[in-house]
């Protein structure tokens, strides 16, 4: 069954919804509200919901192999124990840059957590992309980033895709799963200005990218090999932020959005801004990579 008509989920709209993640064991969708400073959890099967207040900006969540989550907060990387709702600090590579905050993040196929930063104000290239390794050490992998977004690795783990939103590009790197190194950066898709800004991204089982468009009211399926636009899911909100596959067979696409920055007038036109949407796009996703702990 293919149903590209997105439905809105009955959840509280976020100021800046981001970072959707499907937890297959508990069949839950998790996402963050960066400006609402909280984590949302939803069991779509039962409708059960939970909100975890974090107390500072939180921008990305990944599962750890022991059942905890690893999060990127404004003050760095943390473990989060969902039972105790306790945070355990890991590292902060930008303690000397109070004008920046973390943004999007994902694990690579070998279990390292990659997350990047952006300035709180403006779009100067003062952010970086970092890699948190299994031993808790952090390495700067890219610098001069404006708004770090959209990470994905292809199914054979030979390529990493990355979006620095204001470049209006999707870039590909050669990726080495053994060492975690990246190289040979090149643009694979250039986004025309009328499409909005490329934001969060995920990849499907066929190696095609699903990119959310901030200011573009859609998620699009793009072929990173040819640059071709294959499919588009239109949404009734302009600021579409990110997406992930979920559901029992990873056949559903969950999509986050934002209301922050919209005027009263714009909010009247798009009352669902900040909501989470779901559609059945007709292709399956890949399970989220998990953060591996040191043996
Ligand atoms: O969603 C994100 O990744 C950022 O947190 C947002 O702030 C937007 O991408 C950015 O503002 C676009 O201009
Ligand atoms: Zn984003």
mmCIF file with all atom_site columns, C-alpha atoms in Angstrom, residues 77-286:
data_model
loop_
_atom_site.group_PDB
_atom_site.id
_atom_site.type_symbol
_atom_site.label_atom_id
_atom_site.label_alt_id
_atom_site.label_comp_id
_atom_site.label_asym_id
_atom_site.label_entity_id
_atom_site.label_seq_id
_atom_site.pdbx_PDB_ins_code
_atom_site.Cartn_x
_atom_site.Cartn_y
_atom_site.Cartn_z
_atom_site.occupancy
_atom_site.B_iso_or_equiv
_atom_site.pdbx_formal_charge
_atom_site.auth_seq_id
_atom_site.auth_comp_id
_atom_site.auth_asym_id
_atom_site.auth_atom_id
_atom_site.pdbx_PDB_model_num
ATOM 1   C CA . UNK A 1 77  ? 27.049 15.065 24.347  1.00 0.00 ? 77  UNK A CA 1
ATOM 2   C CA . UNK A 1 78  ? 25.147 13.159 27.049  1.00 0.00 ? 78  UNK A CA 1
ATOM 3   C CA . UNK A 1 79  ? 23.799 9.714  27.783  1.00 0.00 ? 79  UNK A CA 1
ATOM 4   C CA . UNK A 1 80  ? 20.115 9.692  28.693  1.00 0.00 ? 80  UNK A CA 1
ATOM 5   C CA . UNK A 1 81  ? 18.643 6.944  30.827  1.00 0.00 ? 81  UNK A CA 1
ATOM 6   C CA . UNK A 1 82  ? 14.963 6.806  29.871  1.00 0.00 ? 82  UNK A CA 1
ATOM 7   C CA . UNK A 1 83  ? 13.871 5.029  33.061  1.00 0.00 ? 83  UNK A CA 1
ATOM 8   C CA . UNK A 1 84  ? 15.529 7.453  35.456  1.00 0.00 ? 84  UNK A CA 1
ATOM 9   C CA . UNK A 1 85  ? 15.306 10.429 33.078  1.00 0.00 ? 85  UNK A CA 1
ATOM 10  C CA . UNK A 1 86  ? 18.907 11.068 34.103  1.00 0.00 ? 86  UNK A CA 1
ATOM 11  C CA . UNK A 1 87  ? 21.554 12.736 31.954  1.00 0.00 ? 87  UNK A CA 1
ATOM 12  C CA . UNK A 1 88  ? 25.204 11.740 32.104  1.00 0.00 ? 88  UNK A CA 1
ATOM 13  C CA . UNK A 1 89  ? 27.660 14.167 30.514  1.00 0.00 ? 89  UNK A CA 1
ATOM 14  C CA . UNK A 1 90  ? 30.130 12.736 27.991  1.00 0.00 ? 90  UNK A CA 1
ATOM 15  C CA . UNK A 1 91  ? 31.970 15.624 26.333  1.00 0.00 ? 91  UNK A CA 1
ATOM 16  C CA . UNK A 1 92  ? 31.572 19.192 25.086  1.00 0.00 ? 92  UNK A CA 1
ATOM 17  C CA . UNK A 1 93  ? 33.745 20.099 22.110  1.00 0.00 ? 93  UNK A CA 1
ATOM 18  C CA . UNK A 1 94  ? 32.466 23.696 21.985  1.00 0.00 ? 94  UNK A CA 1
ATOM 19  C CA . UNK A 1 95  ? 32.576 24.827 25.613  1.00 0.00 ? 95  UNK A CA 1
ATOM 20  C CA . UNK A 1 96  ? 34.566 27.826 24.312  1.00 0.00 ? 96  UNK A CA 1
ATOM 21  C CA . UNK A 1 97  ? 31.853 28.784 21.765  1.00 0.00 ? 97  UNK A CA 1
ATOM 22  C CA . UNK A 1 98  ? 28.774 29.936 23.715  1.00 0.00 ? 98  UNK A CA 1
ATOM 23  C CA . UNK A 1 99  ? 27.328 31.489 20.536  1.00 0.00 ? 99  UNK A CA 1
ATOM 24  C CA . UNK A 1 100 ? 26.877 28.052 18.971  1.00 0.00 ? 100 UNK A CA 1
ATOM 25  C CA . UNK A 1 101 ? 24.566 25.154 19.645  1.00 0.00 ? 101 UNK A CA 1
ATOM 26  C CA . UNK A 1 102 ? 24.393 21.577 18.457  1.00 0.00 ? 102 UNK A CA 1
ATOM 27  C CA . UNK A 1 103 ? 22.022 20.691 15.633  1.00 0.00 ? 103 UNK A CA 1
ATOM 28  C CA . UNK A 1 104 ? 21.326 17.464 13.712  1.00 0.00 ? 104 UNK A CA 1
ATOM 29  C CA . UNK A 1 105 ? 23.127 14.187 14.473  1.00 0.00 ? 105 UNK A CA 1
ATOM 30  C CA . UNK A 1 106 ? 23.165 10.461 13.607  1.00 0.00 ? 106 UNK A CA 1
ATOM 31  C CA . UNK A 1 107 ? 25.252 7.345  14.202  1.00 0.00 ? 107 UNK A CA 1
ATOM 32  C CA . UNK A 1 108 ? 27.426 5.915  11.471  1.00 0.00 ? 108 UNK A CA 1
ATOM 33  C CA . UNK A 1 109 ? 27.259 2.220  10.513  1.00 0.00 ? 109 UNK A CA 1
ATOM 34  C CA . UNK A 1 110 ? 30.139 1.428  12.896  1.00 0.00 ? 110 UNK A CA 1
ATOM 35  C CA . UNK A 1 111 ? 28.415 3.024  15.883  1.00 0.00 ? 111 UNK A CA 1
ATOM 36  C CA . UNK A 1 112 ? 30.069 6.439  16.184  1.00 0.00 ? 112 UNK A CA 1
ATOM 37  C CA . UNK A 1 113 ? 27.833 9.447  16.843  1.00 0.00 ? 113 UNK A CA 1
ATOM 38  C CA . UNK A 1 114 ? 28.207 12.354 14.408  1.00 0.00 ? 114 UNK A CA 1
ATOM 39  C CA . UNK A 1 115 ? 26.613 15.710 15.244  1.00 0.00 ? 115 UNK A CA 1
ATOM 40  C CA . UNK A 1 116 ? 27.257 19.220 14.068  1.00 0.00 ? 116 UNK A CA 1
ATOM 41  C CA . UNK A 1 117 ? 26.814 22.749 15.339  1.00 0.00 ? 117 UNK A CA 1
ATOM 42  C CA . UNK A 1 118 ? 25.494 26.086 14.128  1.00 0.00 ? 118 UNK A CA 1
ATOM 43  C CA . UNK A 1 119 ? 25.431 29.665 15.422  1.00 0.00 ? 119 UNK A CA 1
ATOM 44  C CA . UNK A 1 120 ? 22.442 30.657 17.569  1.00 0.00 ? 120 UNK A CA 1
ATOM 45  C CA . UNK A 1 121 ? 22.187 33.882 15.556  1.00 0.00 ? 121 UNK A CA 1
ATOM 46  C CA . UNK A 1 122 ? 22.897 34.350 11.851  1.00 0.00 ? 122 UNK A CA 1
ATOM 47  C CA . UNK A 1 123 ? 24.513 31.911 9.478   1.00 0.00 ? 123 UNK A CA 1
ATOM 48  C CA . UNK A 1 124 ? 28.237 32.576 9.602   1.00 0.00 ? 124 UNK A CA 1
ATOM 49  C CA . UNK A 1 125 ? 30.370 29.473 8.980   1.00 0.00 ? 125 UNK A CA 1
ATOM 50  C CA . UNK A 1 126 ? 31.373 29.074 12.635  1.00 0.00 ? 126 UNK A CA 1
ATOM 51  C CA . UNK A 1 127 ? 29.951 25.589 13.173  1.00 0.00 ? 127 UNK A CA 1
ATOM 52  C CA . UNK A 1 128 ? 31.652 22.218 12.918  1.00 0.00 ? 128 UNK A CA 1
ATOM 53  C CA . UNK A 1 129 ? 30.783 18.586 12.443  1.00 0.00 ? 129 UNK A CA 1
ATOM 54  C CA . UNK A 1 130 ? 32.016 16.318 15.235  1.00 0.00 ? 130 UNK A CA 1
ATOM 55  C CA . UNK A 1 131 ? 32.415 12.594 15.707  1.00 0.00 ? 131 UNK A CA 1
ATOM 56  C CA . UNK A 1 132 ? 31.919 11.049 19.139  1.00 0.00 ? 132 UNK A CA 1
ATOM 57  C CA . UNK A 1 133 ? 33.758 7.718  19.231  1.00 0.00 ? 133 UNK A CA 1
ATOM 58  C CA . UNK A 1 134 ? 33.060 4.659  21.343  1.00 0.00 ? 134 UNK A CA 1
ATOM 59  C CA . UNK A 1 135 ? 35.642 5.681  23.938  1.00 0.00 ? 135 UNK A CA 1
ATOM 60  C CA . UNK A 1 136 ? 33.947 9.043  24.505  1.00 0.00 ? 136 UNK A CA 1
ATOM 61  C CA . UNK A 1 137 ? 36.579 11.044 22.641  1.00 0.00 ? 137 UNK A CA 1
ATOM 62  C CA . UNK A 1 138 ? 35.436 13.730 20.194  1.00 0.00 ? 138 UNK A CA 1
ATOM 63  C CA . UNK A 1 139 ? 37.048 14.685 16.918  1.00 0.00 ? 139 UNK A CA 1
ATOM 64  C CA . UNK A 1 140 ? 36.264 17.693 14.704  1.00 0.00 ? 140 UNK A CA 1
ATOM 65  C CA . UNK A 1 141 ? 35.602 16.243 11.235  1.00 0.00 ? 141 UNK A CA 1
ATOM 66  C CA . UNK A 1 142 ? 34.552 19.406 9.369   1.00 0.00 ? 142 UNK A CA 1
ATOM 67  C CA . UNK A 1 143 ? 34.873 23.088 10.178  1.00 0.00 ? 143 UNK A CA 1
ATOM 68  C CA . UNK A 1 144 ? 33.378 26.256 8.651   1.00 0.00 ? 144 UNK A CA 1
ATOM 69  C CA . UNK A 1 145 ? 29.892 24.782 8.751   1.00 0.00 ? 145 UNK A CA 1
ATOM 70  C CA . UNK A 1 146 ? 26.927 27.202 8.771   1.00 0.00 ? 146 UNK A CA 1
ATOM 71  C CA . UNK A 1 147 ? 24.051 24.931 9.785   1.00 0.00 ? 147 UNK A CA 1
ATOM 72  C CA . UNK A 1 148 ? 24.934 21.269 10.218  1.00 0.00 ? 148 UNK A CA 1
ATOM 73  C CA . UNK A 1 149 ? 22.129 18.994 9.079   1.00 0.00 ? 149 UNK A CA 1
ATOM 74  C CA . UNK A 1 150 ? 21.084 15.884 7.200   1.00 0.00 ? 150 UNK A CA 1
ATOM 75  C CA . UNK A 1 151 ? 23.479 13.008 7.833   1.00 0.00 ? 151 UNK A CA 1
ATOM 76  C CA . UNK A 1 152 ? 23.054 9.603  6.185   1.00 0.00 ? 152 UNK A CA 1
ATOM 77  C CA . UNK A 1 153 ? 25.210 6.648  5.204   1.00 0.00 ? 153 UNK A CA 1
ATOM 78  C CA . UNK A 1 154 ? 24.435 4.525  2.182   1.00 0.00 ? 154 UNK A CA 1
ATOM 79  C CA . UNK A 1 155 ? 23.420 0.861  2.585   1.00 0.00 ? 155 UNK A CA 1
ATOM 80  C CA . UNK A 1 156 ? 26.901 -0.505 1.767   1.00 0.00 ? 156 UNK A CA 1
ATOM 81  C CA . UNK A 1 157 ? 28.531 1.973  4.206   1.00 0.00 ? 157 UNK A CA 1
ATOM 82  C CA . UNK A 1 158 ? 30.873 3.385  1.575   1.00 0.00 ? 158 UNK A CA 1
ATOM 83  C CA . UNK A 1 159 ? 29.444 6.900  1.444   1.00 0.00 ? 159 UNK A CA 1
ATOM 84  C CA . UNK A 1 160 ? 28.318 9.546  3.898   1.00 0.00 ? 160 UNK A CA 1
ATOM 85  C CA . UNK A 1 161 ? 25.869 12.258 2.871   1.00 0.00 ? 161 UNK A CA 1
ATOM 86  C CA . UNK A 1 162 ? 25.806 15.618 4.618   1.00 0.00 ? 162 UNK A CA 1
ATOM 87  C CA . UNK A 1 163 ? 23.848 18.845 4.333   1.00 0.00 ? 163 UNK A CA 1
ATOM 88  C CA . UNK A 1 164 ? 25.148 22.228 5.395   1.00 0.00 ? 164 UNK A CA 1
ATOM 89  C CA . UNK A 1 165 ? 21.747 23.892 4.933   1.00 0.00 ? 165 UNK A CA 1
ATOM 90  C CA . UNK A 1 166 ? 22.873 27.255 3.604   1.00 0.00 ? 166 UNK A CA 1
ATOM 91  C CA . UNK A 1 167 ? 25.102 25.756 0.921   1.00 0.00 ? 167 UNK A CA 1
ATOM 92  C CA . UNK A 1 168 ? 21.857 24.492 -0.693  1.00 0.00 ? 168 UNK A CA 1
ATOM 93  C CA . UNK A 1 169 ? 23.711 21.293 -1.503  1.00 0.00 ? 169 UNK A CA 1
ATOM 94  C CA . UNK A 1 170 ? 23.725 17.652 -0.602  1.00 0.00 ? 170 UNK A CA 1
ATOM 95  C CA . UNK A 1 171 ? 27.327 16.552 -0.344  1.00 0.00 ? 171 UNK A CA 1
ATOM 96  C CA . UNK A 1 172 ? 28.779 13.074 -0.553  1.00 0.00 ? 172 UNK A CA 1
ATOM 97  C CA . UNK A 1 173 ? 31.960 11.879 1.097   1.00 0.00 ? 173 UNK A CA 1
ATOM 98  C CA . UNK A 1 174 ? 33.794 8.615  0.717   1.00 0.00 ? 174 UNK A CA 1
ATOM 99  C CA . UNK A 1 175 ? 33.454 6.994  4.124   1.00 0.00 ? 175 UNK A CA 1
ATOM 100 C CA . UNK A 1 176 ? 35.635 4.354  5.742   1.00 0.00 ? 176 UNK A CA 1
ATOM 101 C CA . UNK A 1 177 ? 33.637 2.391  8.327   1.00 0.00 ? 177 UNK A CA 1
ATOM 102 C CA . UNK A 1 178 ? 36.780 0.922  9.902   1.00 0.00 ? 178 UNK A CA 1
ATOM 103 C CA . UNK A 1 179 ? 38.489 4.224  10.687  1.00 0.00 ? 179 UNK A CA 1
ATOM 104 C CA . UNK A 1 180 ? 35.497 6.580  10.553  1.00 0.00 ? 180 UNK A CA 1
ATOM 105 C CA . UNK A 1 181 ? 37.348 8.891  8.200   1.00 0.00 ? 181 UNK A CA 1
ATOM 106 C CA . UNK A 1 182 ? 35.716 10.867 5.389   1.00 0.00 ? 182 UNK A CA 1
ATOM 107 C CA . UNK A 1 183 ? 37.200 12.360 2.256   1.00 0.00 ? 183 UNK A CA 1
ATOM 108 C CA . UNK A 1 184 ? 36.664 13.344 -1.358  1.00 0.00 ? 184 UNK A CA 1
ATOM 109 C CA . UNK A 1 185 ? 33.786 15.767 -0.611  1.00 0.00 ? 185 UNK A CA 1
ATOM 110 C CA . UNK A 1 186 ? 31.609 16.605 -3.570  1.00 0.00 ? 186 UNK A CA 1
ATOM 111 C CA . UNK A 1 187 ? 28.139 17.980 -4.202  1.00 0.00 ? 187 UNK A CA 1
ATOM 112 C CA . UNK A 1 188 ? 25.664 15.424 -5.543  1.00 0.00 ? 188 UNK A CA 1
ATOM 113 C CA . UNK A 1 189 ? 22.546 17.606 -5.568  1.00 0.00 ? 189 UNK A CA 1
ATOM 114 C CA . UNK A 1 190 ? 22.192 21.398 -5.902  1.00 0.00 ? 190 UNK A CA 1
ATOM 115 C CA . UNK A 1 191 ? 18.893 22.721 -4.580  1.00 0.00 ? 191 UNK A CA 1
ATOM 116 C CA . UNK A 1 192 ? 17.265 25.570 -6.534  1.00 0.00 ? 192 UNK A CA 1
ATOM 117 C CA . UNK A 1 193 ? 16.281 28.525 -4.273  1.00 0.00 ? 193 UNK A CA 1
ATOM 118 C CA . UNK A 1 194 ? 12.523 28.108 -4.897  1.00 0.00 ? 194 UNK A CA 1
ATOM 119 C CA . UNK A 1 195 ? 12.617 24.637 -3.268  1.00 0.00 ? 195 UNK A CA 1
ATOM 120 C CA . UNK A 1 196 ? 13.483 26.041 0.153   1.00 0.00 ? 196 UNK A CA 1
ATOM 121 C CA . UNK A 1 197 ? 16.470 25.003 2.237   1.00 0.00 ? 197 UNK A CA 1
ATOM 122 C CA . UNK A 1 198 ? 17.559 21.370 2.618   1.00 0.00 ? 198 UNK A CA 1
ATOM 123 C CA . UNK A 1 199 ? 17.357 20.356 6.284   1.00 0.00 ? 199 UNK A CA 1
ATOM 124 C CA . UNK A 1 200 ? 17.161 16.872 7.839   1.00 0.00 ? 200 UNK A CA 1
ATOM 125 C CA . UNK A 1 201 ? 17.505 13.706 5.772   1.00 0.00 ? 201 UNK A CA 1
ATOM 126 C CA . UNK A 1 202 ? 17.241 9.954  5.877   1.00 0.00 ? 202 UNK A CA 1
ATOM 127 C CA . UNK A 1 203 ? 18.035 7.157  3.440   1.00 0.00 ? 203 UNK A CA 1
ATOM 128 C CA . UNK A 1 204 ? 15.889 4.269  2.219   1.00 0.00 ? 204 UNK A CA 1
ATOM 129 C CA . UNK A 1 205 ? 16.739 0.629  1.567   1.00 0.00 ? 205 UNK A CA 1
ATOM 130 C CA . UNK A 1 206 ? 17.386 1.448  -2.116  1.00 0.00 ? 206 UNK A CA 1
ATOM 131 C CA . UNK A 1 207 ? 19.975 4.069  -1.205  1.00 0.00 ? 207 UNK A CA 1
ATOM 132 C CA . UNK A 1 208 ? 17.771 7.030  -2.142  1.00 0.00 ? 208 UNK A CA 1
ATOM 133 C CA . UNK A 1 209 ? 17.723 10.131 0.071   1.00 0.00 ? 209 UNK A CA 1
ATOM 134 C CA . UNK A 1 210 ? 14.621 11.623 1.694   1.00 0.00 ? 210 UNK A CA 1
ATOM 135 C CA . UNK A 1 211 ? 15.250 15.296 2.356   1.00 0.00 ? 211 UNK A CA 1
ATOM 136 C CA . UNK A 1 212 ? 13.082 17.708 4.374   1.00 0.00 ? 212 UNK A CA 1
ATOM 137 C CA . UNK A 1 213 ? 12.780 21.237 2.988   1.00 0.00 ? 213 UNK A CA 1
ATOM 138 C CA . UNK A 1 214 ? 12.670 24.167 5.405   1.00 0.00 ? 214 UNK A CA 1
ATOM 139 C CA . UNK A 1 215 ? 10.555 26.801 3.695   1.00 0.00 ? 215 UNK A CA 1
ATOM 140 C CA . UNK A 1 216 ? 9.700  24.270 0.993   1.00 0.00 ? 216 UNK A CA 1
ATOM 141 C CA . UNK A 1 217 ? 6.620  22.489 2.450   1.00 0.00 ? 217 UNK A CA 1
ATOM 142 C CA . UNK A 1 218 ? 7.793  19.051 1.368   1.00 0.00 ? 218 UNK A CA 1
ATOM 143 C CA . UNK A 1 219 ? 9.967  16.028 1.755   1.00 0.00 ? 219 UNK A CA 1
ATOM 144 C CA . UNK A 1 220 ? 11.559 14.847 -1.470  1.00 0.00 ? 220 UNK A CA 1
ATOM 145 C CA . UNK A 1 221 ? 13.108 11.566 -2.524  1.00 0.00 ? 221 UNK A CA 1
ATOM 146 C CA . UNK A 1 222 ? 16.341 12.246 -4.396  1.00 0.00 ? 222 UNK A CA 1
ATOM 147 C CA . UNK A 1 223 ? 18.758 9.989  -6.222  1.00 0.00 ? 223 UNK A CA 1
ATOM 148 C CA . UNK A 1 224 ? 22.245 10.891 -4.984  1.00 0.00 ? 224 UNK A CA 1
ATOM 149 C CA . UNK A 1 225 ? 23.764 9.134  -7.989  1.00 0.00 ? 225 UNK A CA 1
ATOM 150 C CA . UNK A 1 226 ? 21.994 11.129 -10.693 1.00 0.00 ? 226 UNK A CA 1
ATOM 151 C CA . UNK A 1 227 ? 20.719 14.152 -8.732  1.00 0.00 ? 227 UNK A CA 1
ATOM 152 C CA . UNK A 1 228 ? 17.215 13.298 -9.950  1.00 0.00 ? 228 UNK A CA 1
ATOM 153 C CA . UNK A 1 229 ? 14.076 14.233 -7.960  1.00 0.00 ? 229 UNK A CA 1
ATOM 154 C CA . UNK A 1 230 ? 12.090 10.994 -7.771  1.00 0.00 ? 230 UNK A CA 1
ATOM 155 C CA . UNK A 1 231 ? 9.141  11.669 -5.500  1.00 0.00 ? 231 UNK A CA 1
ATOM 156 C CA . UNK A 1 232 ? 7.705  14.471 -3.404  1.00 0.00 ? 232 UNK A CA 1
ATOM 157 C CA . UNK A 1 233 ? 5.487  14.430 -0.307  1.00 0.00 ? 233 UNK A CA 1
ATOM 158 C CA . UNK A 1 234 ? 3.719  17.773 0.091   1.00 0.00 ? 234 UNK A CA 1
ATOM 159 C CA . UNK A 1 235 ? 2.919  18.972 3.601   1.00 0.00 ? 235 UNK A CA 1
ATOM 160 C CA . UNK A 1 236 ? 0.499  21.624 4.874   1.00 0.00 ? 236 UNK A CA 1
ATOM 161 C CA . UNK A 1 237 ? 3.347  23.369 6.736   1.00 0.00 ? 237 UNK A CA 1
ATOM 162 C CA . UNK A 1 238 ? 6.232  25.385 5.317   1.00 0.00 ? 238 UNK A CA 1
ATOM 163 C CA . UNK A 1 239 ? 9.044  24.595 7.741   1.00 0.00 ? 239 UNK A CA 1
ATOM 164 C CA . UNK A 1 240 ? 9.617  20.877 7.266   1.00 0.00 ? 240 UNK A CA 1
ATOM 165 C CA . UNK A 1 241 ? 12.645 19.876 9.324   1.00 0.00 ? 241 UNK A CA 1
ATOM 166 C CA . UNK A 1 242 ? 13.438 16.168 9.166   1.00 0.00 ? 242 UNK A CA 1
ATOM 167 C CA . UNK A 1 243 ? 12.156 12.638 8.592   1.00 0.00 ? 243 UNK A CA 1
ATOM 168 C CA . UNK A 1 244 ? 12.799 9.024  9.544   1.00 0.00 ? 244 UNK A CA 1
ATOM 169 C CA . UNK A 1 245 ? 11.394 5.635  8.646   1.00 0.00 ? 245 UNK A CA 1
ATOM 170 C CA . UNK A 1 246 ? 9.408  3.756  11.268  1.00 0.00 ? 246 UNK A CA 1
ATOM 171 C CA . UNK A 1 247 ? 6.719  1.153  11.819  1.00 0.00 ? 247 UNK A CA 1
ATOM 172 C CA . UNK A 1 248 ? 7.111  -2.633 12.074  1.00 0.00 ? 248 UNK A CA 1
ATOM 173 C CA . UNK A 1 249 ? 8.649  -3.030 8.636   1.00 0.00 ? 249 UNK A CA 1
ATOM 174 C CA . UNK A 1 250 ? 10.096 0.487  8.405   1.00 0.00 ? 250 UNK A CA 1
ATOM 175 C CA . UNK A 1 251 ? 7.432  1.187  5.796   1.00 0.00 ? 251 UNK A CA 1
ATOM 176 C CA . UNK A 1 252 ? 6.209  4.450  7.312   1.00 0.00 ? 252 UNK A CA 1
ATOM 177 C CA . UNK A 1 253 ? 7.831  7.849  6.965   1.00 0.00 ? 253 UNK A CA 1
ATOM 178 C CA . UNK A 1 254 ? 7.578  10.193 9.970   1.00 0.00 ? 254 UNK A CA 1
ATOM 179 C CA . UNK A 1 255 ? 8.131  13.885 9.327   1.00 0.00 ? 255 UNK A CA 1
ATOM 180 C CA . UNK A 1 256 ? 8.797  16.710 11.812  1.00 0.00 ? 256 UNK A CA 1
ATOM 181 C CA . UNK A 1 257 ? 8.155  20.441 11.382  1.00 0.00 ? 257 UNK A CA 1
ATOM 182 C CA . UNK A 1 258 ? 8.525  23.794 13.136  1.00 0.00 ? 258 UNK A CA 1
ATOM 183 C CA . UNK A 1 259 ? 6.410  26.802 14.127  1.00 0.00 ? 259 UNK A CA 1
ATOM 184 C CA . UNK A 1 260 ? 9.260  28.975 15.361  1.00 0.00 ? 260 UNK A CA 1
ATOM 185 C CA . UNK A 1 261 ? 9.777  32.199 13.439  1.00 0.00 ? 261 UNK A CA 1
ATOM 186 C CA . UNK A 1 262 ? 6.337  32.200 11.794  1.00 0.00 ? 262 UNK A CA 1
ATOM 187 C CA . UNK A 1 263 ? 4.207  35.351 12.158  1.00 0.00 ? 263 UNK A CA 1
ATOM 188 C CA . UNK A 1 264 ? 0.668  35.246 13.593  1.00 0.00 ? 264 UNK A CA 1
ATOM 189 C CA . UNK A 1 265 ? -0.595 35.630 10.050  1.00 0.00 ? 265 UNK A CA 1
ATOM 190 C CA . UNK A 1 266 ? 1.502  32.708 8.766   1.00 0.00 ? 266 UNK A CA 1
ATOM 191 C CA . UNK A 1 267 ? 0.409  30.559 11.699  1.00 0.00 ? 267 UNK A CA 1
ATOM 192 C CA . UNK A 1 268 ? -3.228 31.167 10.760  1.00 0.00 ? 268 UNK A CA 1
ATOM 193 C CA . UNK A 1 269 ? -2.453 29.837 7.293   1.00 0.00 ? 269 UNK A CA 1
ATOM 194 C CA . UNK A 1 270 ? -0.590 26.804 8.609   1.00 0.00 ? 270 UNK A CA 1
ATOM 195 C CA . UNK A 1 271 ? -2.107 25.918 11.979  1.00 0.00 ? 271 UNK A CA 1
ATOM 196 C CA . UNK A 1 272 ? -0.426 22.502 11.876  1.00 0.00 ? 272 UNK A CA 1
ATOM 197 C CA . UNK A 1 273 ? 3.080  24.010 11.894  1.00 0.00 ? 273 UNK A CA 1
ATOM 198 C CA . UNK A 1 274 ? 5.209  22.117 14.428  1.00 0.00 ? 274 UNK A CA 1
ATOM 199 C CA . UNK A 1 275 ? 3.214  18.887 14.013  1.00 0.00 ? 275 UNK A CA 1
ATOM 200 C CA . UNK A 1 276 ? 4.483  15.425 13.189  1.00 0.00 ? 276 UNK A CA 1
ATOM 201 C CA . UNK A 1 277 ? 3.154  13.785 10.028  1.00 0.00 ? 277 UNK A CA 1
ATOM 202 C CA . UNK A 1 278 ? 3.191  10.245 8.679   1.00 0.00 ? 278 UNK A CA 1
ATOM 203 C CA . UNK A 1 279 ? 2.828  8.726  5.235   1.00 0.00 ? 279 UNK A CA 1
ATOM 204 C CA . UNK A 1 280 ? 3.436  5.385  3.544   1.00 0.00 ? 280 UNK A CA 1
ATOM 205 C CA . UNK A 1 281 ? 5.893  6.282  0.791   1.00 0.00 ? 281 UNK A CA 1
ATOM 206 C CA . UNK A 1 282 ? 6.073  2.862  -0.904  1.00 0.00 ? 282 UNK A CA 1
ATOM 207 C CA . UNK A 1 283 ? 9.683  2.079  -0.059  1.00 0.00 ? 283 UNK A CA 1
ATOM 208 C CA . UNK A 1 284 ? 11.210 0.868  3.198   1.00 0.00 ? 284 UNK A CA 1
ATOM 209 C CA . UNK A 1 285 ? 13.846 2.535  5.306   1.00 0.00 ? 285 UNK A CA 1
ATOM 210 C CA . UNK A 1 286 ? 16.945 1.245  7.036   1.00 0.00 ? 286 UNK A CA 1
#
